[in-house]
Amino acid sequence: MTALAHETLEAVMPKVATPPSDLDDVLWHAWKAMKLPEGYHAEIVEGFIEVSPTGRYAHGQIANRLRRALDRFLDGGEFAAYQDLNVVHKRKVWIPDVFIALEDAEEHVIEEGLGIDASGVELIAEVVSPGRESLERDRDRKRRAYARAGIPVYLIIDDYDGQGSVRMLSGPVPDQARYESEVRLPYGTAVTIPEGPAKGFAITKSITGGPRRS
Protein backbone atom coordinates (compact mmCIF):
# COMPACT_ATOMS: atom_id res chain seq x y z
CA MET A 1 0.00 0.00 0.00
CA THR A 2 1.37 3.43 -0.83
CA ALA A 3 1.87 6.30 1.62
CA LEU A 4 -1.04 8.03 -0.07
CA ALA A 5 -3.29 5.11 0.84
CA HIS A 6 -2.23 5.27 4.49
CA GLU A 7 -2.86 9.00 4.69
CA THR A 8 -6.28 8.72 3.08
CA LEU A 9 -7.34 5.80 5.25
CA GLU A 10 -6.38 7.62 8.44
CA ALA A 11 -8.83 10.35 7.49
CA VAL A 12 -11.81 8.08 6.91
CA MET A 13 -11.37 5.00 9.12
CA PRO A 14 -12.33 4.94 12.81
CA LYS A 15 -9.46 4.90 15.34
CA VAL A 16 -10.65 1.66 16.94
CA ALA A 17 -9.76 -2.00 16.70
CA THR A 18 -11.76 -3.67 13.94
CA PRO A 19 -12.90 -7.29 14.26
CA PRO A 20 -11.84 -9.30 11.20
CA SER A 21 -15.45 -10.12 10.37
CA ASP A 22 -16.15 -6.41 9.94
CA LEU A 23 -13.03 -5.61 7.89
CA ASP A 24 -14.75 -5.86 4.50
CA ASP A 25 -17.40 -3.35 5.55
CA VAL A 26 -14.83 -0.92 6.96
CA LEU A 27 -12.68 -1.10 3.85
CA TRP A 28 -15.72 -0.74 1.59
CA HIS A 29 -16.92 2.43 3.30
CA ALA A 30 -13.37 3.81 3.44
CA TRP A 31 -12.92 3.14 -0.28
CA LYS A 32 -16.19 4.89 -1.13
CA ALA A 33 -15.12 7.93 0.91
CA MET A 34 -11.67 8.29 -0.66
CA LYS A 35 -10.90 11.39 -2.71
CA LEU A 36 -7.85 10.73 -4.86
CA PRO A 37 -5.74 13.10 -6.93
CA GLU A 38 -6.13 12.88 -10.68
CA GLY A 39 -4.06 10.05 -12.09
CA TYR A 40 -4.60 7.61 -9.21
CA HIS A 41 -7.10 4.85 -8.56
CA ALA A 42 -7.88 2.65 -5.55
CA GLU A 43 -8.74 -1.04 -5.34
CA ILE A 44 -9.55 -3.42 -2.49
CA VAL A 45 -7.37 -6.52 -2.90
CA GLU A 46 -7.08 -9.24 -0.25
CA GLY A 47 -7.90 -7.07 2.75
CA PHE A 48 -6.04 -3.91 1.73
CA ILE A 49 -6.91 -0.71 -0.08
CA GLU A 50 -4.21 -0.29 -2.72
CA VAL A 51 -3.66 3.07 -4.38
CA SER A 52 -1.84 3.03 -7.72
CA PRO A 53 -0.97 5.60 -10.38
CA THR A 54 -2.39 5.18 -13.85
CA GLY A 55 -0.23 3.09 -16.16
CA ARG A 56 2.75 4.21 -18.19
CA TYR A 57 2.54 4.70 -21.95
CA ALA A 58 3.64 1.15 -22.85
CA HIS A 59 1.13 -0.28 -20.36
CA GLY A 60 -1.73 1.79 -21.78
CA GLN A 61 -0.73 1.00 -25.34
CA ILE A 62 -1.02 -2.77 -24.80
CA ALA A 63 -4.28 -2.44 -22.86
CA ASN A 64 -5.80 -0.26 -25.59
CA ARG A 65 -4.69 -2.61 -28.36
CA LEU A 66 -6.25 -5.52 -26.49
CA ARG A 67 -9.56 -3.74 -25.86
CA ARG A 68 -9.88 -2.58 -29.48
CA ALA A 69 -9.06 -6.05 -30.82
CA LEU A 70 -11.56 -7.67 -28.47
CA ASP A 71 -14.24 -5.17 -29.47
CA ARG A 72 -13.72 -6.07 -33.13
CA PHE A 73 -13.86 -9.78 -32.30
CA LEU A 74 -17.02 -9.38 -30.21
CA ASP A 75 -18.77 -6.97 -32.59
CA GLY A 76 -22.34 -7.97 -33.32
CA GLY A 77 -22.70 -10.17 -30.24
CA GLU A 78 -24.01 -9.66 -26.74
CA PHE A 79 -20.62 -8.95 -25.12
CA ALA A 80 -18.20 -6.04 -25.12
CA ALA A 81 -14.73 -5.17 -23.81
CA TYR A 82 -14.49 -2.59 -21.02
CA GLN A 83 -11.82 -0.40 -19.41
CA ASP A 84 -11.78 1.99 -16.45
CA LEU A 85 -14.74 0.44 -14.63
CA ASN A 86 -14.95 -1.10 -11.16
CA VAL A 87 -15.51 -4.85 -10.85
CA VAL A 88 -16.92 -5.74 -7.43
CA HIS A 89 -17.07 -9.06 -5.57
CA LYS A 90 -18.30 -9.20 -1.97
CA ARG A 91 -17.01 -5.70 -1.26
CA LYS A 92 -13.68 -6.32 -2.93
CA VAL A 93 -13.05 -3.82 -5.74
CA TRP A 94 -10.77 -4.11 -8.77
CA ILE A 95 -10.17 -1.92 -11.80
CA PRO A 96 -8.92 -4.35 -14.44
CA ASP A 97 -7.01 -3.09 -17.44
CA VAL A 98 -9.55 -4.84 -19.69
CA PHE A 99 -12.52 -7.08 -19.02
CA ILE A 100 -15.42 -8.66 -20.91
CA ALA A 101 -19.05 -8.43 -19.82
CA LEU A 102 -22.44 -8.09 -21.46
CA GLU A 103 -22.88 -5.03 -23.65
CA ASP A 104 -26.13 -4.42 -21.77
CA ALA A 105 -24.95 -5.27 -18.25
CA GLU A 106 -27.62 -3.43 -16.24
CA GLU A 107 -28.60 -6.57 -14.33
CA HIS A 108 -25.05 -6.80 -12.97
CA VAL A 109 -24.62 -3.15 -11.96
CA ILE A 110 -24.20 -2.84 -8.19
CA GLU A 111 -25.55 -0.29 -5.72
CA GLU A 112 -25.38 3.36 -6.76
CA GLY A 113 -23.92 2.32 -10.11
CA LEU A 114 -20.46 1.92 -8.58
CA GLY A 115 -19.46 -0.89 -10.89
CA ILE A 116 -20.26 -4.33 -12.28
CA ASP A 117 -20.61 -7.40 -10.10
CA ALA A 118 -17.95 -10.03 -10.80
CA SER A 119 -20.68 -12.59 -11.53
CA GLY A 120 -21.27 -10.79 -14.84
CA VAL A 121 -17.61 -10.78 -15.92
CA GLU A 122 -16.38 -13.43 -18.38
CA LEU A 123 -12.69 -12.50 -18.68
CA ILE A 124 -10.22 -10.16 -17.02
CA ALA A 125 -6.86 -9.08 -18.45
CA GLU A 126 -4.13 -7.28 -16.53
CA VAL A 127 -1.03 -5.70 -18.08
CA VAL A 128 1.73 -5.95 -15.50
CA SER A 129 3.36 -2.71 -14.34
CA PRO A 130 6.97 -2.42 -13.11
CA GLY A 131 7.88 -2.60 -9.43
CA ARG A 132 7.76 -5.40 -6.87
CA GLU A 133 4.34 -4.44 -5.48
CA SER A 134 2.78 -4.25 -8.94
CA LEU A 135 4.31 -7.55 -10.01
CA GLU A 136 3.03 -9.33 -6.89
CA ARG A 137 -0.41 -7.76 -7.20
CA ASP A 138 -1.08 -8.90 -10.78
CA ARG A 139 0.78 -12.22 -10.68
CA ASP A 140 -0.28 -13.41 -7.23
CA ARG A 141 -2.81 -11.38 -5.23
CA LYS A 142 -5.19 -10.68 -8.10
CA ARG A 143 -4.73 -14.20 -9.40
CA ARG A 144 -6.09 -15.53 -6.09
CA ALA A 145 -8.77 -12.84 -5.88
CA TYR A 146 -10.10 -13.49 -9.38
CA ALA A 147 -10.12 -17.26 -8.78
CA ARG A 148 -12.11 -16.73 -5.54
CA ALA A 149 -14.61 -14.63 -7.50
CA GLY A 150 -14.99 -17.35 -10.15
CA ILE A 151 -13.72 -15.22 -13.06
CA PRO A 152 -13.64 -17.81 -15.87
CA VAL A 153 -10.50 -16.57 -17.66
CA TYR A 154 -7.65 -14.43 -16.32
CA LEU A 155 -5.00 -13.13 -18.73
CA ILE A 156 -1.69 -11.73 -17.49
CA ILE A 157 0.34 -9.82 -20.08
CA ASP A 158 3.77 -9.46 -18.52
CA ASP A 159 6.64 -7.40 -19.94
CA TYR A 160 8.78 -8.39 -16.95
CA ASP A 161 8.68 -12.19 -17.23
CA GLY A 162 11.84 -13.00 -19.19
CA GLN A 163 11.45 -11.38 -22.61
CA GLY A 164 7.71 -11.02 -22.02
CA SER A 165 4.96 -13.60 -21.58
CA VAL A 166 1.22 -14.10 -21.72
CA ARG A 167 -0.35 -16.33 -19.08
CA MET A 168 -3.86 -17.63 -19.59
CA LEU A 169 -5.53 -19.00 -16.49
CA SER A 170 -8.86 -20.82 -16.66
CA GLY A 171 -10.98 -23.21 -14.64
CA PRO A 172 -11.31 -21.23 -11.38
CA VAL A 173 -11.60 -23.15 -8.10
CA PRO A 174 -13.08 -20.46 -5.81
CA ASP A 175 -12.78 -22.25 -2.48
CA GLN A 176 -9.08 -22.89 -3.13
CA ALA A 177 -8.32 -19.50 -4.69
CA ARG A 178 -6.62 -21.06 -7.70
CA TYR A 179 -7.06 -21.88 -11.37
CA GLU A 180 -6.91 -25.44 -12.63
CA SER A 181 -5.34 -24.62 -15.97
CA GLU A 182 -2.41 -22.34 -16.82
CA VAL A 183 -0.81 -21.70 -20.21
CA ARG A 184 2.29 -19.50 -20.32
CA LEU A 185 3.83 -18.57 -23.65
CA PRO A 186 6.45 -15.99 -24.67
CA TYR A 187 5.67 -12.83 -26.60
CA GLY A 188 5.49 -13.61 -30.29
CA THR A 189 3.59 -16.87 -29.76
CA ALA A 190 -0.19 -16.77 -30.16
CA VAL A 191 -2.21 -17.50 -27.00
CA THR A 192 -5.80 -18.49 -27.82
CA ILE A 193 -8.70 -18.04 -25.40
CA PRO A 194 -10.34 -21.46 -24.91
CA GLU A 195 -13.83 -20.57 -23.70
CA GLY A 196 -16.47 -17.91 -23.22
CA PRO A 197 -17.57 -15.10 -25.54
CA ALA A 198 -13.97 -14.51 -26.70
CA LYS A 199 -13.32 -18.19 -27.46
CA GLY A 200 -10.88 -18.41 -30.37
CA PHE A 201 -9.49 -14.89 -29.90
CA ALA A 202 -5.69 -14.92 -30.04
CA ILE A 203 -3.29 -12.63 -28.18
CA THR A 204 -0.49 -12.12 -30.68
CA LYS A 205 2.48 -9.86 -31.40
CA SER A 206 0.04 -7.29 -32.80
CA ILE A 207 -1.12 -6.71 -29.21
CA THR A 208 1.97 -7.37 -27.07
CA GLY A 209 4.70 -6.31 -29.46
CA GLY A 210 7.79 -8.44 -29.91
CA PRO A 211 10.06 -10.02 -27.27
CA ARG A 212 11.57 -7.58 -24.79
CA ARG A 213 15.27 -7.24 -24.19
CA SER A 214 16.46 -9.33 -21.24
PDB file of C-alpha atoms in Angstrom:
ATOM      1  CA  MET A   1       0.000   0.000   0.000  1.00  0.00           C
ATOM      2  CA  THR A   2       1.366   3.427  -0.831  1.00  0.00           C
ATOM      3  CA  ALA A   3       1.871   6.296   1.620  1.00  0.00           C
ATOM      4  CA  LEU A   4      -1.045   8.028  -0.068  1.00  0.00           C
ATOM      5  CA  ALA A   5      -3.288   5.114   0.843  1.00  0.00           C
ATOM      6  CA  HIS A   6      -2.228   5.266   4.494  1.00  0.00           C
ATOM      7  CA  GLU A   7      -2.864   9.004   4.686  1.00  0.00           C
ATOM      8  CA  THR A   8      -6.282   8.719   3.083  1.00  0.00           C
ATOM      9  CA  LEU A   9      -7.343   5.795   5.252  1.00  0.00           C
ATOM     10  CA  GLU A  10      -6.380   7.621   8.445  1.00  0.00           C
ATOM     11  CA  ALA A  11      -8.828  10.345   7.494  1.00  0.00           C
ATOM     12  CA  VAL A  12     -11.806   8.085   6.914  1.00  0.00           C
ATOM     13  CA  MET A  13     -11.373   5.001   9.120  1.00  0.00           C
ATOM     14  CA  PRO A  14     -12.326   4.944  12.809  1.00  0.00           C
ATOM     15  CA  LYS A  15      -9.461   4.900  15.340  1.00  0.00           C
ATOM     16  CA  VAL A  16     -10.652   1.656  16.937  1.00  0.00           C
ATOM     17  CA  ALA A  17      -9.762  -1.997  16.701  1.00  0.00           C
ATOM     18  CA  THR A  18     -11.764  -3.666  13.942  1.00  0.00           C
ATOM     19  CA  PRO A  19     -12.899  -7.286  14.263  1.00  0.00           C
ATOM     20  CA  PRO A  20     -11.835  -9.299  11.203  1.00  0.00           C
ATOM     21  CA  SER A  21     -15.450 -10.120  10.365  1.00  0.00           C
ATOM     22  CA  ASP A  22     -16.155  -6.405   9.935  1.00  0.00           C
ATOM     23  CA  LEU A  23     -13.035  -5.611   7.893  1.00  0.00           C
ATOM     24  CA  ASP A  24     -14.748  -5.860   4.500  1.00  0.00           C
ATOM     25  CA  ASP A  25     -17.405  -3.353   5.548  1.00  0.00           C
ATOM     26  CA  VAL A  26     -14.834  -0.920   6.964  1.00  0.00           C
ATOM     27  CA  LEU A  27     -12.676  -1.097   3.849  1.00  0.00           C
ATOM     28  CA  TRP A  28     -15.716  -0.738   1.595  1.00  0.00           C
ATOM     29  CA  HIS A  29     -16.916   2.435   3.299  1.00  0.00           C
ATOM     30  CA  ALA A  30     -13.369   3.814   3.440  1.00  0.00           C
ATOM     31  CA  TRP A  31     -12.919   3.143  -0.277  1.00  0.00           C
ATOM     32  CA  LYS A  32     -16.193   4.891  -1.135  1.00  0.00           C
ATOM     33  CA  ALA A  33     -15.118   7.933   0.909  1.00  0.00           C
ATOM     34  CA  MET A  34     -11.669   8.292  -0.659  1.00  0.00           C
ATOM     35  CA  LYS A  35     -10.900  11.390  -2.711  1.00  0.00           C
ATOM     36  CA  LEU A  36      -7.852  10.726  -4.857  1.00  0.00           C
ATOM     37  CA  PRO A  37      -5.737  13.103  -6.933  1.00  0.00           C
ATOM     38  CA  GLU A  38      -6.133  12.879 -10.678  1.00  0.00           C
ATOM     39  CA  GLY A  39      -4.063  10.055 -12.095  1.00  0.00           C
ATOM     40  CA  TYR A  40      -4.595   7.610  -9.210  1.00  0.00           C
ATOM     41  CA  HIS A  41      -7.098   4.851  -8.562  1.00  0.00           C
ATOM     42  CA  ALA A  42      -7.877   2.651  -5.554  1.00  0.00           C
ATOM     43  CA  GLU A  43      -8.744  -1.043  -5.343  1.00  0.00           C
ATOM     44  CA  ILE A  44      -9.548  -3.425  -2.487  1.00  0.00           C
ATOM     45  CA  VAL A  45      -7.369  -6.520  -2.896  1.00  0.00           C
ATOM     46  CA  GLU A  46      -7.082  -9.243  -0.246  1.00  0.00           C
ATOM     47  CA  GLY A  47      -7.904  -7.066   2.749  1.00  0.00           C
ATOM     48  CA  PHE A  48      -6.038  -3.905   1.733  1.00  0.00           C
ATOM     49  CA  ILE A  49      -6.913  -0.714  -0.082  1.00  0.00           C
ATOM     50  CA  GLU A  50      -4.211  -0.293  -2.717  1.00  0.00           C
ATOM     51  CA  VAL A  51      -3.664   3.069  -4.384  1.00  0.00           C
ATOM     52  CA  SER A  52      -1.841   3.034  -7.719  1.00  0.00           C
ATOM     53  CA  PRO A  53      -0.971   5.600 -10.381  1.00  0.00           C
ATOM     54  CA  THR A  54      -2.391   5.178 -13.847  1.00  0.00           C
ATOM     55  CA  GLY A  55      -0.230   3.087 -16.163  1.00  0.00           C
ATOM     56  CA  ARG A  56       2.748   4.215 -18.192  1.00  0.00           C
ATOM     57  CA  TYR A  57       2.542   4.703 -21.954  1.00  0.00           C
ATOM     58  CA  ALA A  58       3.639   1.150 -22.852  1.00  0.00           C
ATOM     59  CA  HIS A  59       1.128  -0.278 -20.364  1.00  0.00           C
ATOM     60  CA  GLY A  60      -1.725   1.785 -21.776  1.00  0.00           C
ATOM     61  CA  GLN A  61      -0.733   0.998 -25.345  1.00  0.00           C
ATOM     62  CA  ILE A  62      -1.016  -2.774 -24.797  1.00  0.00           C
ATOM     63  CA  ALA A  63      -4.277  -2.441 -22.865  1.00  0.00           C
ATOM     64  CA  ASN A  64      -5.803  -0.260 -25.593  1.00  0.00           C
ATOM     65  CA  ARG A  65      -4.686  -2.612 -28.357  1.00  0.00           C
ATOM     66  CA  LEU A  66      -6.251  -5.524 -26.492  1.00  0.00           C
ATOM     67  CA  ARG A  67      -9.558  -3.738 -25.864  1.00  0.00           C
ATOM     68  CA  ARG A  68      -9.883  -2.581 -29.479  1.00  0.00           C
ATOM     69  CA  ALA A  69      -9.062  -6.048 -30.823  1.00  0.00           C
ATOM     70  CA  LEU A  70     -11.563  -7.673 -28.472  1.00  0.00           C
ATOM     71  CA  ASP A  71     -14.241  -5.168 -29.471  1.00  0.00           C
ATOM     72  CA  ARG A  72     -13.716  -6.069 -33.135  1.00  0.00           C
ATOM     73  CA  PHE A  73     -13.863  -9.779 -32.303  1.00  0.00           C
ATOM     74  CA  LEU A  74     -17.020  -9.384 -30.208  1.00  0.00           C
ATOM     75  CA  ASP A  75     -18.765  -6.969 -32.588  1.00  0.00           C
ATOM     76  CA  GLY A  76     -22.345  -7.971 -33.321  1.00  0.00           C
ATOM     77  CA  GLY A  77     -22.698 -10.168 -30.244  1.00  0.00           C
ATOM     78  CA  GLU A  78     -24.006  -9.664 -26.739  1.00  0.00           C
ATOM     79  CA  PHE A  79     -20.623  -8.954 -25.123  1.00  0.00           C
ATOM     80  CA  ALA A  80     -18.197  -6.039 -25.124  1.00  0.00           C
ATOM     81  CA  ALA A  81     -14.734  -5.172 -23.810  1.00  0.00           C
ATOM     82  CA  TYR A  82     -14.492  -2.586 -21.017  1.00  0.00           C
ATOM     83  CA  GLN A  83     -11.820  -0.403 -19.414  1.00  0.00           C
ATOM     84  CA  ASP A  84     -11.783   1.991 -16.448  1.00  0.00           C
ATOM     85  CA  LEU A  85     -14.744   0.442 -14.626  1.00  0.00           C
ATOM     86  CA  ASN A  86     -14.950  -1.104 -11.163  1.00  0.00           C
ATOM     87  CA  VAL A  87     -15.510  -4.845 -10.854  1.00  0.00           C
ATOM     88  CA  VAL A  88     -16.919  -5.745  -7.428  1.00  0.00           C
ATOM     89  CA  HIS A  89     -17.071  -9.063  -5.571  1.00  0.00           C
ATOM     90  CA  LYS A  90     -18.300  -9.204  -1.965  1.00  0.00           C
ATOM     91  CA  ARG A  91     -17.009  -5.703  -1.262  1.00  0.00           C
ATOM     92  CA  LYS A  92     -13.683  -6.318  -2.931  1.00  0.00           C
ATOM     93  CA  VAL A  93     -13.046  -3.819  -5.742  1.00  0.00           C
ATOM     94  CA  TRP A  94     -10.767  -4.113  -8.766  1.00  0.00           C
ATOM     95  CA  ILE A  95     -10.168  -1.917 -11.797  1.00  0.00           C
ATOM     96  CA  PRO A  96      -8.924  -4.348 -14.443  1.00  0.00           C
ATOM     97  CA  ASP A  97      -7.008  -3.093 -17.443  1.00  0.00           C
ATOM     98  CA  VAL A  98      -9.549  -4.838 -19.689  1.00  0.00           C
ATOM     99  CA  PHE A  99     -12.523  -7.085 -19.018  1.00  0.00           C
ATOM    100  CA  ILE A 100     -15.420  -8.659 -20.906  1.00  0.00           C
ATOM    101  CA  ALA A 101     -19.053  -8.429 -19.822  1.00  0.00           C
ATOM    102  CA  LEU A 102     -22.440  -8.095 -21.459  1.00  0.00           C
ATOM    103  CA  GLU A 103     -22.880  -5.025 -23.649  1.00  0.00           C
ATOM    104  CA  ASP A 104     -26.134  -4.424 -21.773  1.00  0.00           C
ATOM    105  CA  ALA A 105     -24.955  -5.273 -18.251  1.00  0.00           C
ATOM    106  CA  GLU A 106     -27.625  -3.429 -16.238  1.00  0.00           C
ATOM    107  CA  GLU A 107     -28.605  -6.573 -14.332  1.00  0.00           C
ATOM    108  CA  HIS A 108     -25.046  -6.803 -12.974  1.00  0.00           C
ATOM    109  CA  VAL A 109     -24.623  -3.150 -11.964  1.00  0.00           C
ATOM    110  CA  ILE A 110     -24.197  -2.844  -8.192  1.00  0.00           C
ATOM    111  CA  GLU A 111     -25.547  -0.290  -5.719  1.00  0.00           C
ATOM    112  CA  GLU A 112     -25.379   3.357  -6.762  1.00  0.00           C
ATOM    113  CA  GLY A 113     -23.920   2.317 -10.111  1.00  0.00           C
ATOM    114  CA  LEU A 114     -20.465   1.925  -8.575  1.00  0.00           C
ATOM    115  CA  GLY A 115     -19.464  -0.895 -10.886  1.00  0.00           C
ATOM    116  CA  ILE A 116     -20.261  -4.326 -12.280  1.00  0.00           C
ATOM    117  CA  ASP A 117     -20.610  -7.404 -10.100  1.00  0.00           C
ATOM    118  CA  ALA A 118     -17.947 -10.029 -10.798  1.00  0.00           C
ATOM    119  CA  SER A 119     -20.678 -12.590 -11.533  1.00  0.00           C
ATOM    120  CA  GLY A 120     -21.272 -10.792 -14.837  1.00  0.00           C
ATOM    121  CA  VAL A 121     -17.610 -10.783 -15.922  1.00  0.00           C
ATOM    122  CA  GLU A 122     -16.380 -13.431 -18.375  1.00  0.00           C
ATOM    123  CA  LEU A 123     -12.694 -12.500 -18.684  1.00  0.00           C
ATOM    124  CA  ILE A 124     -10.221 -10.163 -17.023  1.00  0.00           C
ATOM    125  CA  ALA A 125      -6.860  -9.083 -18.451  1.00  0.00           C
ATOM    126  CA  GLU A 126      -4.126  -7.275 -16.529  1.00  0.00           C
ATOM    127  CA  VAL A 127      -1.029  -5.698 -18.082  1.00  0.00           C
ATOM    128  CA  VAL A 128       1.734  -5.953 -15.496  1.00  0.00           C
ATOM    129  CA  SER A 129       3.361  -2.714 -14.337  1.00  0.00           C
ATOM    130  CA  PRO A 130       6.967  -2.421 -13.112  1.00  0.00           C
ATOM    131  CA  GLY A 131       7.880  -2.601  -9.427  1.00  0.00           C
ATOM    132  CA  ARG A 132       7.756  -5.400  -6.866  1.00  0.00           C
ATOM    133  CA  GLU A 133       4.338  -4.440  -5.475  1.00  0.00           C
ATOM    134  CA  SER A 134       2.784  -4.245  -8.941  1.00  0.00           C
ATOM    135  CA  LEU A 135       4.310  -7.550 -10.011  1.00  0.00           C
ATOM    136  CA  GLU A 136       3.034  -9.330  -6.894  1.00  0.00           C
ATOM    137  CA  ARG A 137      -0.410  -7.757  -7.202  1.00  0.00           C
ATOM    138  CA  ASP A 138      -1.078  -8.896 -10.779  1.00  0.00           C
ATOM    139  CA  ARG A 139       0.784 -12.217 -10.682  1.00  0.00           C
ATOM    140  CA  ASP A 140      -0.277 -13.409  -7.225  1.00  0.00           C
ATOM    141  CA  ARG A 141      -2.806 -11.385  -5.235  1.00  0.00           C
ATOM    142  CA  LYS A 142      -5.186 -10.679  -8.104  1.00  0.00           C
ATOM    143  CA  ARG A 143      -4.732 -14.201  -9.400  1.00  0.00           C
ATOM    144  CA  ARG A 144      -6.086 -15.529  -6.093  1.00  0.00           C
ATOM    145  CA  ALA A 145      -8.775 -12.842  -5.878  1.00  0.00           C
ATOM    146  CA  TYR A 146     -10.098 -13.494  -9.381  1.00  0.00           C
ATOM    147  CA  ALA A 147     -10.123 -17.260  -8.776  1.00  0.00           C
ATOM    148  CA  ARG A 148     -12.114 -16.733  -5.537  1.00  0.00           C
ATOM    149  CA  ALA A 149     -14.614 -14.634  -7.503  1.00  0.00           C
ATOM    150  CA  GLY A 150     -14.987 -17.350 -10.151  1.00  0.00           C
ATOM    151  CA  ILE A 151     -13.722 -15.219 -13.056  1.00  0.00           C
ATOM    152  CA  PRO A 152     -13.637 -17.815 -15.874  1.00  0.00           C
ATOM    153  CA  VAL A 153     -10.496 -16.570 -17.657  1.00  0.00           C
ATOM    154  CA  TYR A 154      -7.648 -14.426 -16.321  1.00  0.00           C
ATOM    155  CA  LEU A 155      -5.000 -13.131 -18.732  1.00  0.00           C
ATOM    156  CA  ILE A 156      -1.686 -11.728 -17.487  1.00  0.00           C
ATOM    157  CA  ILE A 157       0.342  -9.816 -20.082  1.00  0.00           C
ATOM    158  CA  ASP A 158       3.766  -9.462 -18.518  1.00  0.00           C
ATOM    159  CA  ASP A 159       6.642  -7.402 -19.943  1.00  0.00           C
ATOM    160  CA  TYR A 160       8.781  -8.392 -16.947  1.00  0.00           C
ATOM    161  CA  ASP A 161       8.680 -12.185 -17.232  1.00  0.00           C
ATOM    162  CA  GLY A 162      11.838 -12.999 -19.187  1.00  0.00           C
ATOM    163  CA  GLN A 163      11.452 -11.384 -22.610  1.00  0.00           C
ATOM    164  CA  GLY A 164       7.710 -11.023 -22.020  1.00  0.00           C
ATOM    165  CA  SER A 165       4.962 -13.603 -21.575  1.00  0.00           C
ATOM    166  CA  VAL A 166       1.219 -14.102 -21.720  1.00  0.00           C
ATOM    167  CA  ARG A 167      -0.352 -16.330 -19.078  1.00  0.00           C
ATOM    168  CA  MET A 168      -3.864 -17.625 -19.593  1.00  0.00           C
ATOM    169  CA  LEU A 169      -5.532 -19.003 -16.490  1.00  0.00           C
ATOM    170  CA  SER A 170      -8.862 -20.817 -16.664  1.00  0.00           C
ATOM    171  CA  GLY A 171     -10.982 -23.214 -14.636  1.00  0.00           C
ATOM    172  CA  PRO A 172     -11.308 -21.230 -11.378  1.00  0.00           C
ATOM    173  CA  VAL A 173     -11.597 -23.153  -8.099  1.00  0.00           C
ATOM    174  CA  PRO A 174     -13.079 -20.455  -5.814  1.00  0.00           C
ATOM    175  CA  ASP A 175     -12.778 -22.254  -2.475  1.00  0.00           C
ATOM    176  CA  GLN A 176      -9.075 -22.889  -3.130  1.00  0.00           C
ATOM    177  CA  ALA A 177      -8.315 -19.495  -4.691  1.00  0.00           C
ATOM    178  CA  ARG A 178      -6.618 -21.065  -7.696  1.00  0.00           C
ATOM    179  CA  TYR A 179      -7.059 -21.877 -11.371  1.00  0.00           C
ATOM    180  CA  GLU A 180      -6.908 -25.442 -12.626  1.00  0.00           C
ATOM    181  CA  SER A 181      -5.337 -24.618 -15.973  1.00  0.00           C
ATOM    182  CA  GLU A 182      -2.412 -22.342 -16.823  1.00  0.00           C
ATOM    183  CA  VAL A 183      -0.812 -21.701 -20.210  1.00  0.00           C
ATOM    184  CA  ARG A 184       2.294 -19.504 -20.318  1.00  0.00           C
ATOM    185  CA  LEU A 185       3.828 -18.571 -23.654  1.00  0.00           C
ATOM    186  CA  PRO A 186       6.452 -15.987 -24.666  1.00  0.00           C
ATOM    187  CA  TYR A 187       5.674 -12.832 -26.601  1.00  0.00           C
ATOM    188  CA  GLY A 188       5.489 -13.608 -30.287  1.00  0.00           C
ATOM    189  CA  THR A 189       3.590 -16.871 -29.764  1.00  0.00           C
ATOM    190  CA  ALA A 190      -0.193 -16.771 -30.163  1.00  0.00           C
ATOM    191  CA  VAL A 191      -2.206 -17.504 -27.000  1.00  0.00           C
ATOM    192  CA  THR A 192      -5.799 -18.489 -27.817  1.00  0.00           C
ATOM    193  CA  ILE A 193      -8.699 -18.041 -25.396  1.00  0.00           C
ATOM    194  CA  PRO A 194     -10.338 -21.458 -24.909  1.00  0.00           C
ATOM    195  CA  GLU A 195     -13.826 -20.573 -23.703  1.00  0.00           C
ATOM    196  CA  GLY A 196     -16.472 -17.913 -23.220  1.00  0.00           C
ATOM    197  CA  PRO A 197     -17.572 -15.102 -25.541  1.00  0.00           C
ATOM    198  CA  ALA A 198     -13.970 -14.505 -26.697  1.00  0.00           C
ATOM    199  CA  LYS A 199     -13.320 -18.190 -27.460  1.00  0.00           C
ATOM    200  CA  GLY A 200     -10.883 -18.413 -30.370  1.00  0.00           C
ATOM    201  CA  PHE A 201      -9.491 -14.891 -29.899  1.00  0.00           C
ATOM    202  CA  ALA A 202      -5.686 -14.919 -30.041  1.00  0.00           C
ATOM    203  CA  ILE A 203      -3.287 -12.630 -28.180  1.00  0.00           C
ATOM    204  CA  THR A 204      -0.485 -12.118 -30.676  1.00  0.00           C
ATOM    205  CA  LYS A 205       2.478  -9.858 -31.399  1.00  0.00           C
ATOM    206  CA  SER A 206       0.042  -7.289 -32.796  1.00  0.00           C
ATOM    207  CA  ILE A 207      -1.122  -6.710 -29.207  1.00  0.00           C
ATOM    208  CA  THR A 208       1.972  -7.366 -27.073  1.00  0.00           C
ATOM    209  CA  GLY A 209       4.700  -6.308 -29.463  1.00  0.00           C
ATOM    210  CA  GLY A 210       7.788  -8.440 -29.913  1.00  0.00           C
ATOM    211  CA  PRO A 211      10.055 -10.022 -27.270  1.00  0.00           C
ATOM    212  CA  ARG A 212      11.570  -7.579 -24.788  1.00  0.00           C
ATOM    213  CA  ARG A 213      15.269  -7.235 -24.185  1.00  0.00           C
ATOM    214  CA  SER A 214      16.457  -9.330 -21.241  1.00  0.00           C
TER     215      SER A 214
END
